[in-house]
mmCIF file with all atom_site columns, C-alpha atoms in Angstrom:
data_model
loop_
_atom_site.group_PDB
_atom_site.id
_atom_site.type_symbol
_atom_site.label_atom_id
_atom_site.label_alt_id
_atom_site.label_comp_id
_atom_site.label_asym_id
_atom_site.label_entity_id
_atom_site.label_seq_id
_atom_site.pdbx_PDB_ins_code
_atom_site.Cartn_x
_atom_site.Cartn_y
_atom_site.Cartn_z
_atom_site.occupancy
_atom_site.B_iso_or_equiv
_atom_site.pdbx_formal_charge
_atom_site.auth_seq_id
_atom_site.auth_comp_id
_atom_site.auth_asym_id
_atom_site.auth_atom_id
_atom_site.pdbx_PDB_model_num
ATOM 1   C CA . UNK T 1 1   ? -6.929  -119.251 -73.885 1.00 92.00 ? 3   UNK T CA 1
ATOM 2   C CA . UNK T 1 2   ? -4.376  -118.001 -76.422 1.00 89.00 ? 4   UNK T CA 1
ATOM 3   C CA . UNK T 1 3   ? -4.717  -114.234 -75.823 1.00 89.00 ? 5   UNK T CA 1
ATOM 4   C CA . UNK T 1 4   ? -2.982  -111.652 -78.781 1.00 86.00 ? 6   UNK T CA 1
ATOM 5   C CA . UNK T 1 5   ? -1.980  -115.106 -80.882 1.00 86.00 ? 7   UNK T CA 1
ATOM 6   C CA . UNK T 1 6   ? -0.687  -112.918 -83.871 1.00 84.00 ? 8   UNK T CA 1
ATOM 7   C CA . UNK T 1 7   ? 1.631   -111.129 -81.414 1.00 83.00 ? 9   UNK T CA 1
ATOM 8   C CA . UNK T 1 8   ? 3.671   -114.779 -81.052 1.00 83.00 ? 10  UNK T CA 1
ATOM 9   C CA . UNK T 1 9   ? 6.023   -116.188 -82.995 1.00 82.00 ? 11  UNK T CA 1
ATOM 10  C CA . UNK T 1 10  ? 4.687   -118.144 -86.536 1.00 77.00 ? 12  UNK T CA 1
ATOM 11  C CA . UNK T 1 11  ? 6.508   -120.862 -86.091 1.00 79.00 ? 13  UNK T CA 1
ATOM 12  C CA . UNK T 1 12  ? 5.511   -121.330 -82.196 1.00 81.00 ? 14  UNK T CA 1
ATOM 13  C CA . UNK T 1 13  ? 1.889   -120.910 -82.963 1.00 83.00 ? 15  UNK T CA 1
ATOM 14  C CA . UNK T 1 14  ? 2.560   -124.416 -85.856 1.00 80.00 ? 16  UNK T CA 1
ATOM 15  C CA . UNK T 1 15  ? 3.073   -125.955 -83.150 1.00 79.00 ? 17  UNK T CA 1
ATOM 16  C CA . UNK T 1 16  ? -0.640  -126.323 -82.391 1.00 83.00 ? 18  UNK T CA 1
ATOM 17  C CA . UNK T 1 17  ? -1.472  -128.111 -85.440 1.00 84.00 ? 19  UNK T CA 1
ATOM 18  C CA . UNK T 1 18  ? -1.598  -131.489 -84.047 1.00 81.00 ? 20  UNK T CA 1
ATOM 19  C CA . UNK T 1 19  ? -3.332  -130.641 -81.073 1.00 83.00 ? 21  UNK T CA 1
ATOM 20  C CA . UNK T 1 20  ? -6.218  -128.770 -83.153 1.00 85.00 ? 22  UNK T CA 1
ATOM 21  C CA . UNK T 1 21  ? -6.342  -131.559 -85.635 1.00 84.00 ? 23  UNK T CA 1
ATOM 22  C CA . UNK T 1 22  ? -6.262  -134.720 -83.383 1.00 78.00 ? 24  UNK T CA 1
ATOM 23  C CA . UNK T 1 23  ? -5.980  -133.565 -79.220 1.00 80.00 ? 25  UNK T CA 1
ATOM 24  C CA . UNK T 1 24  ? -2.266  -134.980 -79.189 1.00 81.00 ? 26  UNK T CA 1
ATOM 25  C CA . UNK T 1 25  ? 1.165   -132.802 -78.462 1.00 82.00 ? 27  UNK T CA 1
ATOM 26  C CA . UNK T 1 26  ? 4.340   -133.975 -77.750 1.00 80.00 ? 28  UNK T CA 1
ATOM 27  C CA . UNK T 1 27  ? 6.396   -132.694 -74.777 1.00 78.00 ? 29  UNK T CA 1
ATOM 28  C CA . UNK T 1 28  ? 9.685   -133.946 -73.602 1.00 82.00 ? 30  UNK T CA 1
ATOM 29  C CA . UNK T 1 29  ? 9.470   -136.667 -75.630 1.00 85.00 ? 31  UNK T CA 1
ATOM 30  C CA . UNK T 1 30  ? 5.726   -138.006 -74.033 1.00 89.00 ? 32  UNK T CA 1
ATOM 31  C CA . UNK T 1 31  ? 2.311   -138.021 -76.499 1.00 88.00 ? 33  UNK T CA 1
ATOM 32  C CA . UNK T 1 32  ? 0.120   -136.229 -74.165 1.00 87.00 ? 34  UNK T CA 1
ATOM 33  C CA . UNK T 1 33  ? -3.769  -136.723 -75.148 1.00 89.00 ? 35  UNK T CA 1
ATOM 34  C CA . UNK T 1 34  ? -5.242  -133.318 -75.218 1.00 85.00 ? 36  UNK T CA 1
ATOM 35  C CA . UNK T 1 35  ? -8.706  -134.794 -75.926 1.00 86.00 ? 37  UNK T CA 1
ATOM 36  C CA . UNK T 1 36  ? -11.810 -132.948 -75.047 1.00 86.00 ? 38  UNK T CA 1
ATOM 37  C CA . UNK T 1 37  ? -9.427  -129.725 -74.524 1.00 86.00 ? 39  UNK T CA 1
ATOM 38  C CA . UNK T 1 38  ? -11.209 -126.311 -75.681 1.00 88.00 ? 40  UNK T CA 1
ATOM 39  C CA . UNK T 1 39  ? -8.571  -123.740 -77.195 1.00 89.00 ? 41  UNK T CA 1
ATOM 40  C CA . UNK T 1 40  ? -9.617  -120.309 -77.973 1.00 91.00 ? 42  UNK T CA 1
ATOM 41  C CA . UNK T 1 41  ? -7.598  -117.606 -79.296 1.00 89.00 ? 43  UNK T CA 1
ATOM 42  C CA . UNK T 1 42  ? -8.166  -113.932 -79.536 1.00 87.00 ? 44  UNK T CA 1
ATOM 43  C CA . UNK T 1 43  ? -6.420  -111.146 -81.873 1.00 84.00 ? 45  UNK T CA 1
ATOM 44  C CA . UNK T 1 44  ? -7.708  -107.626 -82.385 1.00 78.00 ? 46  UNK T CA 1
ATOM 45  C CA . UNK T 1 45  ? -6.736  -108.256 -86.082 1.00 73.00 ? 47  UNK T CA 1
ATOM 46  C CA . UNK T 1 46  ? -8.696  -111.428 -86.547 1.00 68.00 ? 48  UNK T CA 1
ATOM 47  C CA . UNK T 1 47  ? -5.123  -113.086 -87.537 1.00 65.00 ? 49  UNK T CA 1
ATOM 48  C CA . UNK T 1 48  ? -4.595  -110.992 -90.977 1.00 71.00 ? 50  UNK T CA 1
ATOM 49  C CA . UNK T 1 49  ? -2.077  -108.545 -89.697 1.00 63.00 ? 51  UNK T CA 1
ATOM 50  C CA . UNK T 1 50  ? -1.742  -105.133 -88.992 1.00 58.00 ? 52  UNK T CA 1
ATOM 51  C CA . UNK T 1 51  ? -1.236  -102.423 -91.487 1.00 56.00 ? 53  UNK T CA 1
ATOM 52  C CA . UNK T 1 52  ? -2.322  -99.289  -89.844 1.00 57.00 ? 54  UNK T CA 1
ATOM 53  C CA . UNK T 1 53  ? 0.439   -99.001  -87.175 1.00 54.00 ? 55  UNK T CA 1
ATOM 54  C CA . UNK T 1 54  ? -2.596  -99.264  -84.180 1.00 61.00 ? 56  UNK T CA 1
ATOM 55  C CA . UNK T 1 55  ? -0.863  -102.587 -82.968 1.00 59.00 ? 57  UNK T CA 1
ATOM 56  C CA . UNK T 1 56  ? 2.646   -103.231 -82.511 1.00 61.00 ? 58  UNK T CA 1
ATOM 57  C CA . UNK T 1 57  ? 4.534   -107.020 -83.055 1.00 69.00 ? 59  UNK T CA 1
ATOM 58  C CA . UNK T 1 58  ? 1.425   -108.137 -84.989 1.00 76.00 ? 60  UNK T CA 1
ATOM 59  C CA . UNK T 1 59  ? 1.954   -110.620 -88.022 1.00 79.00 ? 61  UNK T CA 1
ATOM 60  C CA . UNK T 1 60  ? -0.554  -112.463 -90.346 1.00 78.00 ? 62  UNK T CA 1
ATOM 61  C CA . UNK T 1 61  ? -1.367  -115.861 -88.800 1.00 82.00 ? 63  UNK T CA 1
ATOM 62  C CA . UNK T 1 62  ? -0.304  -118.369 -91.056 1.00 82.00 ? 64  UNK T CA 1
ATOM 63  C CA . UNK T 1 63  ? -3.472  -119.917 -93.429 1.00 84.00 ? 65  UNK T CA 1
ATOM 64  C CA . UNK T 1 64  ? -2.695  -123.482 -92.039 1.00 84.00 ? 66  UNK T CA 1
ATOM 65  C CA . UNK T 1 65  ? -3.377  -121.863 -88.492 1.00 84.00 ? 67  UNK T CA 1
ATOM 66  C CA . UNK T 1 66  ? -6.265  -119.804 -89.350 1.00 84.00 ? 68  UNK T CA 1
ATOM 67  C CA . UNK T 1 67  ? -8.333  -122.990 -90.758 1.00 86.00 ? 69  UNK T CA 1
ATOM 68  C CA . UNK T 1 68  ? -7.975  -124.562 -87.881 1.00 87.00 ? 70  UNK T CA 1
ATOM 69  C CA . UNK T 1 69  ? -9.664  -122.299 -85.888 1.00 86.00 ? 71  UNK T CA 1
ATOM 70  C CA . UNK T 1 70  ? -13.948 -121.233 -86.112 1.00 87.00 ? 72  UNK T CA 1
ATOM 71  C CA . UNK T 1 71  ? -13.233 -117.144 -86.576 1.00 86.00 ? 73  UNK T CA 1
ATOM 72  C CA . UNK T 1 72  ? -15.592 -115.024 -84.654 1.00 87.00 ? 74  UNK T CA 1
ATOM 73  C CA . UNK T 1 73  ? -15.878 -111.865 -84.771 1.00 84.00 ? 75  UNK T CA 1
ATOM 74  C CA . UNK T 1 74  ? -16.666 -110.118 -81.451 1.00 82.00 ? 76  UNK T CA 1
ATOM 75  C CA . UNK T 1 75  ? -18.571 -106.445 -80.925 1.00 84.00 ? 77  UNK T CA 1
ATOM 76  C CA . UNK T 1 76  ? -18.631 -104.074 -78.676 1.00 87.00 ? 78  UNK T CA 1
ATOM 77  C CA . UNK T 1 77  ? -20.449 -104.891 -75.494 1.00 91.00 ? 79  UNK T CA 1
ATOM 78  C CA . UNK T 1 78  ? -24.297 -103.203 -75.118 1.00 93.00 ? 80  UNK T CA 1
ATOM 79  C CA . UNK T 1 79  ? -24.462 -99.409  -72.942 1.00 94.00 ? 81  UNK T CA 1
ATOM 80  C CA . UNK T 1 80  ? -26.370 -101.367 -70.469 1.00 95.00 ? 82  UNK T CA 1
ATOM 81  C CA . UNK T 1 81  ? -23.836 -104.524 -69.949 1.00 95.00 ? 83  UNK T CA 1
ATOM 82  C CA . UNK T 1 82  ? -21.260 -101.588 -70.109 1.00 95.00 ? 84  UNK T CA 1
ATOM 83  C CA . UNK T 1 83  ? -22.652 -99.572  -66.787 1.00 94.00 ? 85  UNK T CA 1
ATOM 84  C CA . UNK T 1 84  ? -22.910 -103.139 -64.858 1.00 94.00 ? 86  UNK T CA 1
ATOM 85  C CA . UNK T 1 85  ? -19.047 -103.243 -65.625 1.00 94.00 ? 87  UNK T CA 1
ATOM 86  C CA . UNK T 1 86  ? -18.179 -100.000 -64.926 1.00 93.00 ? 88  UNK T CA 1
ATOM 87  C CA . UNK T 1 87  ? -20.093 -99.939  -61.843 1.00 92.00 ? 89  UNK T CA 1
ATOM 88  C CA . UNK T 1 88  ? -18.890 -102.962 -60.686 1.00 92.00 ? 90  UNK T CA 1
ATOM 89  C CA . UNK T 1 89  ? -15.694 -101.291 -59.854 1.00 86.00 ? 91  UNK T CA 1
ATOM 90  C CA . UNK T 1 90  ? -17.319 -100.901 -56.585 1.00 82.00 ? 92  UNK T CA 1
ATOM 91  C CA . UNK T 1 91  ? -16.891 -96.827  -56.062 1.00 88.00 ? 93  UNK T CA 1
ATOM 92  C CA . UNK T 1 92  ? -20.004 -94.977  -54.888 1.00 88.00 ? 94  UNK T CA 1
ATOM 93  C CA . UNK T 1 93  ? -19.257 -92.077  -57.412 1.00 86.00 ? 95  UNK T CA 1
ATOM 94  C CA . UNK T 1 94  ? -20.110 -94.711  -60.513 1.00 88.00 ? 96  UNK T CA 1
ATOM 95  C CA . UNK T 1 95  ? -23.824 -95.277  -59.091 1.00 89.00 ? 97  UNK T CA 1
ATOM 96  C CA . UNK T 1 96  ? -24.466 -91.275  -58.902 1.00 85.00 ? 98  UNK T CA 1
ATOM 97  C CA . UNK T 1 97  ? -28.012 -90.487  -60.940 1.00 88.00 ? 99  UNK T CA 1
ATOM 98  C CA . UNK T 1 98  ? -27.791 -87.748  -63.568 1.00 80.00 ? 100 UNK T CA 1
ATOM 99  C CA . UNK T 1 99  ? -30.219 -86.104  -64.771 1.00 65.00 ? 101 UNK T CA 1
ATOM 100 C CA . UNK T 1 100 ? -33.280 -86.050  -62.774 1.00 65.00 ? 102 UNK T CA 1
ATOM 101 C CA . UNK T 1 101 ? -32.800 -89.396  -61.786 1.00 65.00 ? 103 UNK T CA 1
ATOM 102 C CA . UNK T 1 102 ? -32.420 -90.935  -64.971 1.00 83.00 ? 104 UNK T CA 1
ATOM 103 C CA . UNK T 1 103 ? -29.198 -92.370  -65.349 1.00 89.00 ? 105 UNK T CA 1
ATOM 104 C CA . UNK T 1 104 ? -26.179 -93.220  -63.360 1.00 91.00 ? 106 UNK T CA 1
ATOM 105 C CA . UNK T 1 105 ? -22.888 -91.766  -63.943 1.00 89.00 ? 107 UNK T CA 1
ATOM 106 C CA . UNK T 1 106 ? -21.807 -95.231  -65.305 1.00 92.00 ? 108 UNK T CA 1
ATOM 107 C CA . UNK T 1 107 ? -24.661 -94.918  -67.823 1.00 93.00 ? 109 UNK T CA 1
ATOM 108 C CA . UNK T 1 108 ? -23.985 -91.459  -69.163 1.00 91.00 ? 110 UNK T CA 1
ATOM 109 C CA . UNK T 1 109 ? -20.238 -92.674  -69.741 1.00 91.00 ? 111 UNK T CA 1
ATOM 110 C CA . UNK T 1 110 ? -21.578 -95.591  -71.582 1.00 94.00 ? 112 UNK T CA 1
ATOM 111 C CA . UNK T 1 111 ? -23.950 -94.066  -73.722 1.00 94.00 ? 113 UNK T CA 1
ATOM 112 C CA . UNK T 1 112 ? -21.113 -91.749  -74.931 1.00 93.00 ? 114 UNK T CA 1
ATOM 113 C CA . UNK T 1 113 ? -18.952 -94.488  -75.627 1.00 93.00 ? 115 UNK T CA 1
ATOM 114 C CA . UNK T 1 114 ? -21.564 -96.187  -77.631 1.00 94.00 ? 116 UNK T CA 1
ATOM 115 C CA . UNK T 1 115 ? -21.811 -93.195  -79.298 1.00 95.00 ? 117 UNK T CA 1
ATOM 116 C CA . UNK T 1 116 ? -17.935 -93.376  -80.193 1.00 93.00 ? 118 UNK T CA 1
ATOM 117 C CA . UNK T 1 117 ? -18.029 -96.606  -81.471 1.00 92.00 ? 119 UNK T CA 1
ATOM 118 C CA . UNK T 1 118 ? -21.404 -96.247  -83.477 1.00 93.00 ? 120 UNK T CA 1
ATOM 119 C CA . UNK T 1 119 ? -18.998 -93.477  -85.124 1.00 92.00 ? 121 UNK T CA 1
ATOM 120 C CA . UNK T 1 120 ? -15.943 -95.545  -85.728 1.00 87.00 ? 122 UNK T CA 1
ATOM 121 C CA . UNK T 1 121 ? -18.521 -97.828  -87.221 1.00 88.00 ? 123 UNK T CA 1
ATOM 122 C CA . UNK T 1 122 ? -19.886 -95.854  -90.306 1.00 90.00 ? 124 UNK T CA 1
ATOM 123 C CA . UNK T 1 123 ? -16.499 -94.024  -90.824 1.00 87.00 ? 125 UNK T CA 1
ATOM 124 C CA . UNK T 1 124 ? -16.366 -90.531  -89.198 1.00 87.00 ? 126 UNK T CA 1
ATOM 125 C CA . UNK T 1 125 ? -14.056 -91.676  -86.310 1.00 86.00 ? 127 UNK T CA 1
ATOM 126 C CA . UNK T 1 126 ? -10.523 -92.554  -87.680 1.00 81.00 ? 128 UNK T CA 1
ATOM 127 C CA . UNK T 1 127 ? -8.939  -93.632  -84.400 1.00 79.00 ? 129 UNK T CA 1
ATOM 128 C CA . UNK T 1 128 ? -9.941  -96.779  -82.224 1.00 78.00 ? 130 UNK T CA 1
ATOM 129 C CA . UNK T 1 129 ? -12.805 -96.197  -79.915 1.00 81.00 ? 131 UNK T CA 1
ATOM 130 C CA . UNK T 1 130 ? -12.387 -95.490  -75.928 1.00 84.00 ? 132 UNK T CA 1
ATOM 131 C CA . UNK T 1 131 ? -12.554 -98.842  -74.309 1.00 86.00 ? 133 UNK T CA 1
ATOM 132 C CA . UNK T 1 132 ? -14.342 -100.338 -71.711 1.00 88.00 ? 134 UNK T CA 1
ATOM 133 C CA . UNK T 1 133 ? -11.260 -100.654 -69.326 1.00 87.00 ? 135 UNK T CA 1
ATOM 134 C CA . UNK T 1 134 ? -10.369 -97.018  -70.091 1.00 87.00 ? 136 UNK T CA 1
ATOM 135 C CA . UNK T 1 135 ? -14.420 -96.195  -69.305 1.00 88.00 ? 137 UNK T CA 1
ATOM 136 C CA . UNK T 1 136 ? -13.928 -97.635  -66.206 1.00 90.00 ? 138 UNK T CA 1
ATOM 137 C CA . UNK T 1 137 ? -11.311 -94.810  -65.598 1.00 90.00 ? 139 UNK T CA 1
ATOM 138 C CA . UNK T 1 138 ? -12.828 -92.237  -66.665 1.00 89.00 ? 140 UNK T CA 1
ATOM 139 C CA . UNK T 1 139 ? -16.332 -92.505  -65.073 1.00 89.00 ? 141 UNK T CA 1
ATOM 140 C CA . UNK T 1 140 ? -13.796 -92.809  -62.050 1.00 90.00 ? 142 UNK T CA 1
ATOM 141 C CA . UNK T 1 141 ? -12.743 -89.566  -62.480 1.00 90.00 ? 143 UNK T CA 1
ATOM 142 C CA . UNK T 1 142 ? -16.175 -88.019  -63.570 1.00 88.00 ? 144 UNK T CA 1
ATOM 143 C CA . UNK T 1 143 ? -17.687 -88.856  -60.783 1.00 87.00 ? 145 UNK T CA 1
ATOM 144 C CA . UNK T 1 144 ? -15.367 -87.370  -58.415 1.00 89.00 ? 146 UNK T CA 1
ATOM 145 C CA . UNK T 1 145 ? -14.965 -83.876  -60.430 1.00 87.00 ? 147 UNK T CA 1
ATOM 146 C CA . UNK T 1 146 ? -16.673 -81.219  -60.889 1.00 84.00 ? 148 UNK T CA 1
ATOM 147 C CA . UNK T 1 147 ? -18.584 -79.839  -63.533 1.00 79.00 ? 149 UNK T CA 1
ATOM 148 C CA . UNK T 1 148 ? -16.198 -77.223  -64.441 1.00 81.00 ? 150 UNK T CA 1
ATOM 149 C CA . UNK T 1 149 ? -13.748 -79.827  -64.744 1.00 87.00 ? 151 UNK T CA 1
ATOM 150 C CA . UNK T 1 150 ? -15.156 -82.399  -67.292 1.00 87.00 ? 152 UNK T CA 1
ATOM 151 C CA . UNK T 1 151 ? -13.684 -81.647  -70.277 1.00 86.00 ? 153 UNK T CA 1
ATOM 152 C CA . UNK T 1 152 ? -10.142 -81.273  -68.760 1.00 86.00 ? 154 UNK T CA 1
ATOM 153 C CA . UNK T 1 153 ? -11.059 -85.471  -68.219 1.00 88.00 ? 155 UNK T CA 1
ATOM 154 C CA . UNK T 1 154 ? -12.731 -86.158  -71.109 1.00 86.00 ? 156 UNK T CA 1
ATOM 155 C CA . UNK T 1 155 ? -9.905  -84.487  -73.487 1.00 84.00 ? 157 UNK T CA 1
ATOM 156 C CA . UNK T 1 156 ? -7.642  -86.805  -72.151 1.00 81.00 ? 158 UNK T CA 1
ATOM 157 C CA . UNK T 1 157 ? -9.146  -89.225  -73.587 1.00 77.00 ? 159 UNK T CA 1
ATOM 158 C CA . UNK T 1 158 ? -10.311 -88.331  -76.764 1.00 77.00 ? 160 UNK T CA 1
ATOM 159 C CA . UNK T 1 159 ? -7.644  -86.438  -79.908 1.00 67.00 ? 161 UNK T CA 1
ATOM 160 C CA . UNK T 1 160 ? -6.456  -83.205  -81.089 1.00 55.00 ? 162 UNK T CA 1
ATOM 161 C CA . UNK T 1 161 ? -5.289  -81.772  -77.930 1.00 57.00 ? 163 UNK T CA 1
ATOM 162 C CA . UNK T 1 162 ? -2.505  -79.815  -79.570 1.00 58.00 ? 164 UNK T CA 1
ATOM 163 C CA . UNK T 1 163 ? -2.328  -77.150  -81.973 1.00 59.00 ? 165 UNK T CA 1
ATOM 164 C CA . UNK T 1 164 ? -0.465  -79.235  -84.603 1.00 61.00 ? 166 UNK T CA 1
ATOM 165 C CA . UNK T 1 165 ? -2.266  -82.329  -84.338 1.00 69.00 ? 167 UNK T CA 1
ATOM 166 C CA . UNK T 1 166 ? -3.726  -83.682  -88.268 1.00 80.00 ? 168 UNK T CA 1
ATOM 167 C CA . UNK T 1 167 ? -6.523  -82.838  -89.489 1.00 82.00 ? 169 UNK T CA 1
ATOM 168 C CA . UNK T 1 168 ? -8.152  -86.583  -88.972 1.00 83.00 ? 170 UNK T CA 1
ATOM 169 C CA . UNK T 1 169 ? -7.307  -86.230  -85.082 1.00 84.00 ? 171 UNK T CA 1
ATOM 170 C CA . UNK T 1 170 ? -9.010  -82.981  -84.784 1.00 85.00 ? 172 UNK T CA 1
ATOM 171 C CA . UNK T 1 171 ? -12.306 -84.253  -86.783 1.00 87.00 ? 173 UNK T CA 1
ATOM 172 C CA . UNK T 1 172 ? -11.941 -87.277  -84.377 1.00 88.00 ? 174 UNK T CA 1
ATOM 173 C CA . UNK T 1 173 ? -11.424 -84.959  -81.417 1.00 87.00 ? 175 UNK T CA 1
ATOM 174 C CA . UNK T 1 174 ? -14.460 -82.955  -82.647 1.00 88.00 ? 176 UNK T CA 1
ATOM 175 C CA . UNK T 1 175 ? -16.404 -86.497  -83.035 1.00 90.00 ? 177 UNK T CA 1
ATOM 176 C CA . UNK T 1 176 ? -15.288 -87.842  -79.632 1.00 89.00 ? 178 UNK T CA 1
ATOM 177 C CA . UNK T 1 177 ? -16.493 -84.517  -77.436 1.00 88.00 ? 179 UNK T CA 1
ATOM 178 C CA . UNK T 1 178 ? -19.768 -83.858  -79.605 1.00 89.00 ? 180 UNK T CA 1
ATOM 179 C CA . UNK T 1 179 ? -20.346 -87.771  -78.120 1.00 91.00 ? 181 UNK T CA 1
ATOM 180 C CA . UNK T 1 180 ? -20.163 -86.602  -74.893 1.00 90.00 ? 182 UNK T CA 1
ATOM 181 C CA . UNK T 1 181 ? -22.225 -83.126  -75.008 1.00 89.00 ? 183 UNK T CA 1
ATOM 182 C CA . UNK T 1 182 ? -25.102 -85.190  -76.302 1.00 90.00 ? 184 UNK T CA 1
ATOM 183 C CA . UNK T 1 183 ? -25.248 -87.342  -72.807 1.00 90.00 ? 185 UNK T CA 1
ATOM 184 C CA . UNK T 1 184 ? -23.759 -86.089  -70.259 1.00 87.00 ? 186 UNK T CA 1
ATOM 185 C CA . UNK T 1 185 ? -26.075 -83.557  -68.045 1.00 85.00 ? 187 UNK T CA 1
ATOM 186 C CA . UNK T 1 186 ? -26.755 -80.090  -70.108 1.00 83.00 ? 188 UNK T CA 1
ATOM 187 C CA . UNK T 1 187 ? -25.557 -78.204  -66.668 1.00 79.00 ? 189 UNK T CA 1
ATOM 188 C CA . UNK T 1 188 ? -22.015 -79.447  -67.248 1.00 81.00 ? 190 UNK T CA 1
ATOM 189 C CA . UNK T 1 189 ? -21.885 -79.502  -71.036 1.00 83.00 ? 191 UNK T CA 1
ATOM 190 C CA . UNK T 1 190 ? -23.307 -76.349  -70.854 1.00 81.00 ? 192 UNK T CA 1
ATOM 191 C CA . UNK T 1 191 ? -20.061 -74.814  -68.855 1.00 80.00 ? 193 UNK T CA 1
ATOM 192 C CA . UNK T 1 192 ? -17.725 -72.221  -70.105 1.00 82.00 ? 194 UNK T CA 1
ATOM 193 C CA . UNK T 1 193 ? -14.731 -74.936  -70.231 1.00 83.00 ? 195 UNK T CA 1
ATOM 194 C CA . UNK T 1 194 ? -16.806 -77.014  -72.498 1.00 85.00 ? 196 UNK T CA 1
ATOM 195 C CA . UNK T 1 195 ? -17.712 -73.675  -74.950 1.00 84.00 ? 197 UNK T CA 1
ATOM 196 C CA . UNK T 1 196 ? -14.279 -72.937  -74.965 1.00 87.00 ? 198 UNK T CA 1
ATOM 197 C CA . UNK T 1 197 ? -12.982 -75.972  -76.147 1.00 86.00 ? 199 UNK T CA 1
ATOM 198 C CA . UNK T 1 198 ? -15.782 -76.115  -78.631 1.00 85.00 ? 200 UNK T CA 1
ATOM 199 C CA . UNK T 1 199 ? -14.713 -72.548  -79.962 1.00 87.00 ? 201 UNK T CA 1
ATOM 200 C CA . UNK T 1 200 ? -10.934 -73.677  -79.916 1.00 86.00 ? 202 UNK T CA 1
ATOM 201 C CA . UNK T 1 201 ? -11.254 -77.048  -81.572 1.00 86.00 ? 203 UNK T CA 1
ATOM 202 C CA . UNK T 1 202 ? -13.756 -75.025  -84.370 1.00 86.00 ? 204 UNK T CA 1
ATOM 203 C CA . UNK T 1 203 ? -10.767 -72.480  -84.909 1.00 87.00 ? 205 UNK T CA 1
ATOM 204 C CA . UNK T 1 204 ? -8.320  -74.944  -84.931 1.00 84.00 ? 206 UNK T CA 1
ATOM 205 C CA . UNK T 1 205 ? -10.247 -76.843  -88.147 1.00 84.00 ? 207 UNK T CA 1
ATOM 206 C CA . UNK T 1 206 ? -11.178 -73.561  -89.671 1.00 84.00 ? 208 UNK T CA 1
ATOM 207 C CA . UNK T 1 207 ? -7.584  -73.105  -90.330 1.00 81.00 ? 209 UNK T CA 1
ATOM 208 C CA . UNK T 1 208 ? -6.472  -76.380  -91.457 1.00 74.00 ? 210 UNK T CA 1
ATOM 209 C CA . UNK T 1 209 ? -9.524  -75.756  -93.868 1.00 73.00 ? 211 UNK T CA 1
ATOM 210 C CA . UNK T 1 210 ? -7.803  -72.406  -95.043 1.00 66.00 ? 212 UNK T CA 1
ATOM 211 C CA . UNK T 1 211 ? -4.626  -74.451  -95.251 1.00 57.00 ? 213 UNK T CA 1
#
């Protein structure tokens, strides 16, 4: 496994031409048969490059490379293989029902996400979805809050916590936290801490619309 390939060096990665082609490298000045030898590489820029700035050290894999290699593209993981992961972290907190014996705390948190990412998918999220290791996290930290508490947690991870932040990171703010009123239980949501961010985050667009 050849994790973040397009964060190495181009002409490192050249070096696995002869092994994709035939199963052969030289090392040391031996032919070592590779044969029968899987390789699998993963880039969160499917080896093009990075222009947006989201991932540091990344370059375009070179063509040569790239042909070499069946390209597949790989999605987000379902809400329901999501809350086996995050509750598989092993802390009691993760397995709590909400509402009415519905859904576990790991479920809420991965409905929201999917939420996010359905988002990011058809354009009104600018920024990267929350990840699953970062939903591990912050179920974590749900689960042993309060109520009055969960939109301290959930700002932290979502954008346009300050009062200069662009107008794109406050939409996406906006986007991320409307994600999580519409799952998690109406009794939290429903809390002055969560009202008052709504208000503030409202404000804070109204005047970036008034310039």
């Amino acid at each position: 496994l050849l994790d973040e390939i397009d964060a190495a060096e181009p002409g490192v990665i050249l070096g696995l031409n002869s092994l994709l082609d035939g199963g052969f490298i030289t090392a040391g000045g031996r032919v070592i048969d590779c044969t029968g030898v899987l390789v699998v590489a993963t880039a969160n820029t499917s080896g093009m490059g990075d222009e947006t700035g989201r991932w540091g050290a990344r370059r375009p894999l070179d063509p040569a490379i790239l042909n070499r290699f069946l390209i597949s593209q790989a999605d987000y993981i379902s809400p329901e293989v999501e809350e086996q992961i995050i509750m598989s972290a092993g802390d009691k907190a993760l397995r709590v029902v909400y509402p009415g014996g519905e859904k576990t705390m790991a479920r809420l948190v991965a409905d929201s996400l999917h939420d996010i990412r359905s988002s990011y998918y058809d354009g009104s999220l600018h920024s990267d979805p929350i990840s699953t290791r970062q939903a591990v996290k912050l179920a974590f930290l749900l689960g042993h809050s309060k109520g009055s508490e969960w939109v301290g947690i959930v700002s932290q991870f979502c954008y346009g916590r300050t009062r200069f932040a662009s107008r794109d990171l406050l939409e996406d703010y906006r986007t991320v936290l409307n994600c999580f009123i519409n799952n998690l239980p109406p009794k939290f949501v429903g809390t002055a801490g969560f009202q008052e961010e709504v208000k503030r985050l409202n404000s804070l667009l109204d005047s970036s619309n008034n310039g």
